[in-house]
CSV table of C-alpha atoms in Angstrom, one decimal:
chain,number,residue,atom,x,y,z
A,795,ARG,CA,-156.5,36.6,-11.7
A,796,MET,CA,-159.0,34.4,-13.5
A,797,LEU,CA,-156.5,31.7,-14.2
A,798,ILE,CA,-155.3,31.8,-10.6
A,799,ASN,CA,-158.9,31.3,-9.3
A,800,HIS,CA,-159.8,28.7,-12.0
A,801,VAL,CA,-162.6,30.9,-13.3
A,802,ALA,CA,-163.6,30.5,-17.0
A,803,THR,CA,-165.7,33.6,-17.8
A,804,LEU,CA,-165.7,37.3,-16.8
A,805,ALA,CA,-169.2,36.9,-15.5
A,806,GLU,CA,-168.0,34.3,-13.0
A,807,TYR,CA,-165.1,36.4,-12.0
A,808,LEU,CA,-167.3,39.4,-11.4
A,809,ALA,CA,-169.5,37.2,-9.1
A,810,LEU,CA,-166.3,36.2,-7.3
A,811,LEU,CA,-165.3,39.8,-6.8
A,812,ARG,CA,-168.7,40.6,-5.4
A,813,ASP,CA,-168.5,37.8,-2.9
A,814,CYS,CA,-164.8,37.8,-1.9
A,815,ALA,CA,-163.3,40.9,-0.5
A,816,ASP,CA,-159.8,39.3,-0.4
A,817,GLU,CA,-159.9,38.7,-4.2
A,818,LEU,CA,-161.0,42.2,-4.8
A,819,ALA,CA,-158.1,43.5,-2.8
A,820,ALA,CA,-155.7,41.1,-4.6
A,821,LEU,CA,-156.9,42.4,-8.0
A,822,GLN,CA,-156.5,46.0,-7.0
A,823,ALA,CA,-152.9,45.3,-5.8
A,824,ASP,CA,-152.0,43.6,-9.1
A,825,LEU,CA,-153.3,46.6,-11.0
A,826,LEU,CA,-151.2,49.1,-9.2
A,827,ILE,CA,-147.7,50.1,-10.4
A,828,HIS,CA,-145.0,50.1,-7.7
A,829,VAL,CA,-141.9,50.5,-9.9
A,830,THR,CA,-139.6,53.0,-8.2
A,831,ARG,CA,-136.0,53.4,-6.9
A,832,PHE,CA,-133.8,55.6,-4.9
A,833,PHE,CA,-132.5,58.8,-6.7
A,834,ARG,CA,-134.2,57.8,-9.9
A,835,ASP,CA,-132.9,59.9,-12.8
A,836,PRO,CA,-129.8,61.5,-11.0
A,837,ALA,CA,-129.9,64.5,-13.4
A,838,VAL,CA,-133.3,65.4,-11.8
A,839,PHE,CA,-131.7,65.6,-8.4
A,840,ASP,CA,-128.9,67.7,-9.8
A,841,ALA,CA,-131.4,70.2,-11.2
A,842,LEU,CA,-133.3,70.3,-7.8
A,843,ARG,CA,-130.0,71.0,-6.0
A,844,THR,CA,-129.0,73.8,-8.4
A,845,LYS,CA,-132.3,75.4,-9.4
A,846,VAL,CA,-135.1,74.5,-7.0
A,847,PHE,CA,-133.6,74.2,-3.5
A,848,PRO,CA,-131.8,77.6,-3.6
A,849,ALA,CA,-135.0,79.3,-4.7
A,850,LEU,CA,-137.0,77.6,-2.0
A,851,LEU,CA,-134.5,78.6,0.7
A,852,ALA,CA,-134.0,82.2,-0.4
A,853,ASN,CA,-135.4,84.6,2.2
A,854,ARG,CA,-136.9,81.6,4.2
A,855,GLY,CA,-136.6,82.0,7.9
A,856,SER,CA,-135.8,79.1,10.2
A,857,ASP,CA,-139.3,79.3,11.5
A,858,GLN,CA,-140.8,78.5,8.1
A,859,PRO,CA,-140.9,74.8,7.5
A,860,LEU,CA,-140.3,73.5,4.0
A,861,ARG,CA,-143.0,71.1,2.9
A,862,VAL,CA,-142.7,68.4,0.2
A,863,TRP,CA,-145.6,66.3,-1.1
A,864,VAL,CA,-145.0,63.1,-3.2
A,865,PRO,CA,-148.3,61.7,-4.5
A,866,GLY,CA,-148.1,58.2,-5.8
A,867,CYS,CA,-145.1,57.5,-3.6
A,868,ALA,CA,-145.4,53.7,-3.9
A,869,THR,CA,-142.9,52.1,-1.4
A,870,GLY,CA,-141.3,55.4,-0.4
A,871,GLU,CA,-138.0,55.6,-2.2
A,872,GLU,CA,-138.8,58.9,-3.8
A,873,VAL,CA,-139.8,60.5,-0.5
A,874,TYR,CA,-136.6,59.3,1.3
A,875,SER,CA,-134.5,60.4,-1.7
A,876,LEU,CA,-135.8,63.9,-1.5
A,877,ALA,CA,-135.4,64.0,2.2
A,878,MET,CA,-131.7,63.0,1.9
A,879,ALA,CA,-131.1,65.5,-0.9
A,880,LEU,CA,-132.6,68.3,1.2
A,881,LEU,CA,-130.7,67.4,4.3
A,882,ASP,CA,-127.4,67.2,2.3
A,883,PHE,CA,-128.2,70.7,0.8
A,884,LEU,CA,-129.0,72.1,4.3
A,885,ALA,CA,-126.1,70.6,6.1
A,886,ASP,CA,-123.9,73.7,6.0
A,887,ARG,CA,-126.6,76.2,6.7
A,888,PRO,CA,-126.6,77.4,10.3
A,889,MET,CA,-130.2,78.5,10.4
A,890,ALA,CA,-131.8,75.8,8.3
A,891,PRO,CA,-135.6,75.5,8.4
A,892,GLN,CA,-137.3,72.3,9.4
A,893,ILE,CA,-138.4,70.0,6.6
A,894,LYS,CA,-141.5,67.8,6.4
A,895,LEU,CA,-142.3,65.3,3.6
A,896,PHE,CA,-145.6,63.7,2.9
A,897,GLY,CA,-145.8,60.6,0.8
A,898,THR,CA,-149.2,59.4,-0.4
A,899,ASP,CA,-150.6,56.5,-2.3
A,900,ILE,CA,-153.7,54.4,-2.7
A,901,SER,CA,-152.0,51.2,-1.9
A,902,GLU,CA,-151.9,50.4,1.8
A,903,SER,CA,-149.4,47.5,1.3
A,904,ALA,CA,-147.0,49.9,-0.4
A,905,LEU,CA,-147.5,52.5,2.3
A,906,GLU,CA,-146.7,49.9,5.0
A,907,ARG,CA,-143.4,49.1,3.3
A,908,ALA,CA,-142.7,52.9,3.0
A,909,ARG,CA,-143.3,53.5,6.7
A,910,ALA,CA,-141.1,50.6,7.7
A,911,GLY,CA,-138.3,51.9,5.5
A,912,ARG,CA,-136.7,48.5,4.9
A,913,TYR,CA,-135.0,47.8,1.6
A,914,GLY,CA,-132.8,45.1,0.2
A,915,ARG,CA,-129.1,45.3,-0.5
A,916,GLY,CA,-129.9,46.2,-4.1
A,917,ILE,CA,-130.2,49.8,-3.1
A,918,GLU,CA,-126.4,49.9,-2.9
A,919,SER,CA,-126.3,50.6,-6.6
A,920,ASP,CA,-128.5,53.8,-6.2
A,921,VAL,CA,-127.5,55.1,-2.8
A,922,SER,CA,-123.9,56.2,-2.2
A,923,ALA,CA,-121.8,54.6,0.6
A,924,ALA,CA,-121.8,58.0,2.4
A,925,ARG,CA,-125.6,58.2,2.4
A,926,LEU,CA,-126.0,54.6,3.4
A,927,GLN,CA,-123.8,55.3,6.4
A,928,ARG,CA,-125.5,58.5,7.3
A,929,TYR,CA,-129.1,57.8,6.7
A,930,PHE,CA,-129.5,54.0,7.1
A,931,VAL,CA,-128.8,51.2,9.6
A,932,THR,CA,-128.1,47.7,8.5
A,933,CYS,CA,-130.8,45.1,9.1
A,934,GLU,CA,-131.4,41.5,8.1
A,935,GLY,CA,-131.3,41.3,4.4
A,936,GLY,CA,-130.4,44.9,3.7
A,937,TYR,CA,-130.9,48.3,5.2
A,938,GLN,CA,-133.5,50.3,7.1
A,939,VAL,CA,-134.0,54.1,6.9
A,940,SER,CA,-132.8,55.6,10.1
A,941,ALA,CA,-135.4,56.6,12.7
A,942,ALA,CA,-134.3,60.3,12.4
A,943,LEU,CA,-135.0,60.3,8.7
A,944,ARG,CA,-138.3,58.4,9.0
A,945,ASP,CA,-139.5,61.0,11.5
A,946,LEU,CA,-139.4,63.6,8.8
A,947,CYS,CA,-141.6,61.6,6.4
A,948,MET,CA,-145.3,60.9,6.9
A,949,PHE,CA,-147.1,58.4,4.7
A,950,ALA,CA,-150.8,58.3,4.3
A,951,ARG,CA,-153.4,56.8,1.9
A,952,HIS,CA,-154.7,59.4,-0.5
A,953,ASP,CA,-156.4,59.5,-3.9
A,954,ILE,CA,-155.3,62.6,-5.8
A,955,THR,CA,-158.4,62.4,-8.0
A,956,SER,CA,-160.9,62.7,-5.2
A,957,ASP,CA,-159.4,63.4,-1.8
A,958,PRO,CA,-158.7,67.0,-0.5
A,959,PRO,CA,-155.1,67.9,-1.3
A,960,PHE,CA,-152.3,68.9,1.0
A,961,SER,CA,-151.7,72.7,1.2
A,962,ASN,CA,-148.8,75.1,1.5
A,963,VAL,CA,-146.6,72.7,-0.4
A,964,ASP,CA,-143.2,74.1,-1.5
A,965,LEU,CA,-142.3,71.2,-3.8
A,966,LEU,CA,-144.7,68.6,-5.3
A,967,SER,CA,-143.0,65.6,-6.9
A,968,CYS,CA,-145.5,63.5,-8.9
A,969,ARG,CA,-143.3,61.5,-11.3
A,970,ASN,CA,-144.7,58.8,-13.6
A,971,VAL,CA,-148.2,58.9,-12.2
A,972,LEU,CA,-150.0,61.1,-14.7
A,973,ILE,CA,-149.1,58.7,-17.6
A,974,TYR,CA,-151.5,56.2,-16.0
A,975,LEU,CA,-154.4,58.7,-15.9
A,976,GLY,CA,-156.7,59.5,-18.7
A,977,SER,CA,-157.0,63.0,-20.1
A,978,ASN,CA,-160.1,63.8,-18.0
A,979,LEU,CA,-158.4,62.8,-14.8
A,980,GLN,CA,-155.3,64.8,-15.7
A,981,ARG,CA,-157.4,67.9,-16.2
A,982,ARG,CA,-158.9,67.3,-12.8
A,983,VAL,CA,-155.5,66.7,-11.0
A,984,MET,CA,-153.4,69.6,-12.4
A,985,PRO,CA,-155.6,72.4,-10.8
A,986,ILE,CA,-155.5,70.4,-7.5
A,987,PHE,CA,-151.7,70.5,-7.7
A,988,HIS,CA,-151.8,74.2,-8.5
A,989,PHE,CA,-154.0,74.8,-5.4
A,990,ALA,CA,-151.7,72.7,-3.2
A,991,LEU,CA,-148.5,74.7,-4.0
A,992,THR,CA,-147.4,77.9,-2.3
A,993,ALA,CA,-147.2,81.0,-4.4
A,994,ASN,CA,-143.7,80.2,-5.7
A,995,GLY,CA,-143.9,76.4,-5.3
A,996,PHE,CA,-142.4,73.9,-7.7
A,997,LEU,CA,-143.9,70.9,-9.5
A,998,LEU,CA,-141.8,68.0,-10.6
A,999,LEU,CA,-143.2,65.6,-13.2
A,1000,GLY,CA,-142.0,62.4,-14.9
A,1001,GLU,CA,-139.9,62.2,-18.0
A,1002,ALA,CA,-142.9,61.7,-20.3
A,1003,GLU,CA,-145.3,64.1,-18.5
A,1004,THR,CA,-146.3,67.8,-18.9
A,1005,PRO,CA,-149.0,70.0,-17.5
A,1006,GLY,CA,-150.8,69.3,-20.8
A,1007,LEU,CA,-153.8,71.6,-21.4
A,1008,MET,CA,-153.1,73.2,-18.0
A,1009,GLN,CA,-149.9,75.0,-19.0
A,1010,ASP,CA,-151.4,78.3,-18.0
A,1011,LEU,CA,-151.1,77.2,-14.4
A,1012,PHE,CA,-147.4,76.4,-14.5
A,1013,GLU,CA,-144.3,78.0,-15.9
A,1014,GLN,CA,-141.5,75.8,-17.2
A,1015,VAL,CA,-138.3,76.0,-15.2
A,1016,ASP,CA,-136.3,73.1,-16.7
A,1017,GLY,CA,-138.0,71.4,-19.7
A,1018,ARG,CA,-135.5,68.6,-19.9
A,1019,GLN,CA,-136.0,67.6,-16.2
A,1020,LYS,CA,-139.7,68.4,-16.2
A,1021,ILE,CA,-139.5,71.1,-13.5
A,1022,TYR,CA,-142.3,73.7,-13.4
A,1023,GLN,CA,-143.2,76.6,-11.1
A,1024,ARG,CA,-146.7,77.7,-10.0
A,1025,ARG,CA,-148.0,80.7,-11.9
A,1026,PRO,CA,-149.7,83.4,-9.9
A,1027,VAL,CA,-153.1,82.8,-11.4
A,1028,PRO,CA,-156.4,82.3,-9.6
A,1029,PRO,CA,-156.9,78.6,-8.6
A,1030,ARG,CA,-159.8,76.7,-10.2
């Protein structure tokens, strides 16, 4: 950013940041990580289909909505992938509950892309032809998530380290976010996740992530795919 603005010293750049809101926003945008894709790590979605979704649907009435929260959702691919996976799983169930998915991030530009649901033709390598036909419409340059699927997904700005969490969440997918947080922030966030989940809710983390020092809050369901279930201990 200093090179782009032809600034020679950190002191000069700090002065620029204090005087120029646009540069401050540009710096923040460059610092954020937006690397994601549809159905990232297919084995994870296989595990959700065989171990998590059946448990969440067991003894659930059609009047009990299933709630999913994806913190750090970036441009929305993870949220839409979970929505499609759930709809496919529920397709043959006559009394399927409603589903509601919440995607949150601290980047407004990423959230705008997520709400629009527009993606390039490159998603053809990650989304099957059947799902493209069922859940997308073609648009200039690629595909757009269908209006029916977008209606199930709400996107909002949210900072998991400081903002009040969502509640009564059945599945919380926070993949490859904790690795960018220091240990103190991780210790702050994990009890928040525990509070957000229902009594038998599930937590999905990234490949290199674990509950760390907060393992007393979560029971391991699938160590390889980083799936955990909320333990019935008092929230902190």
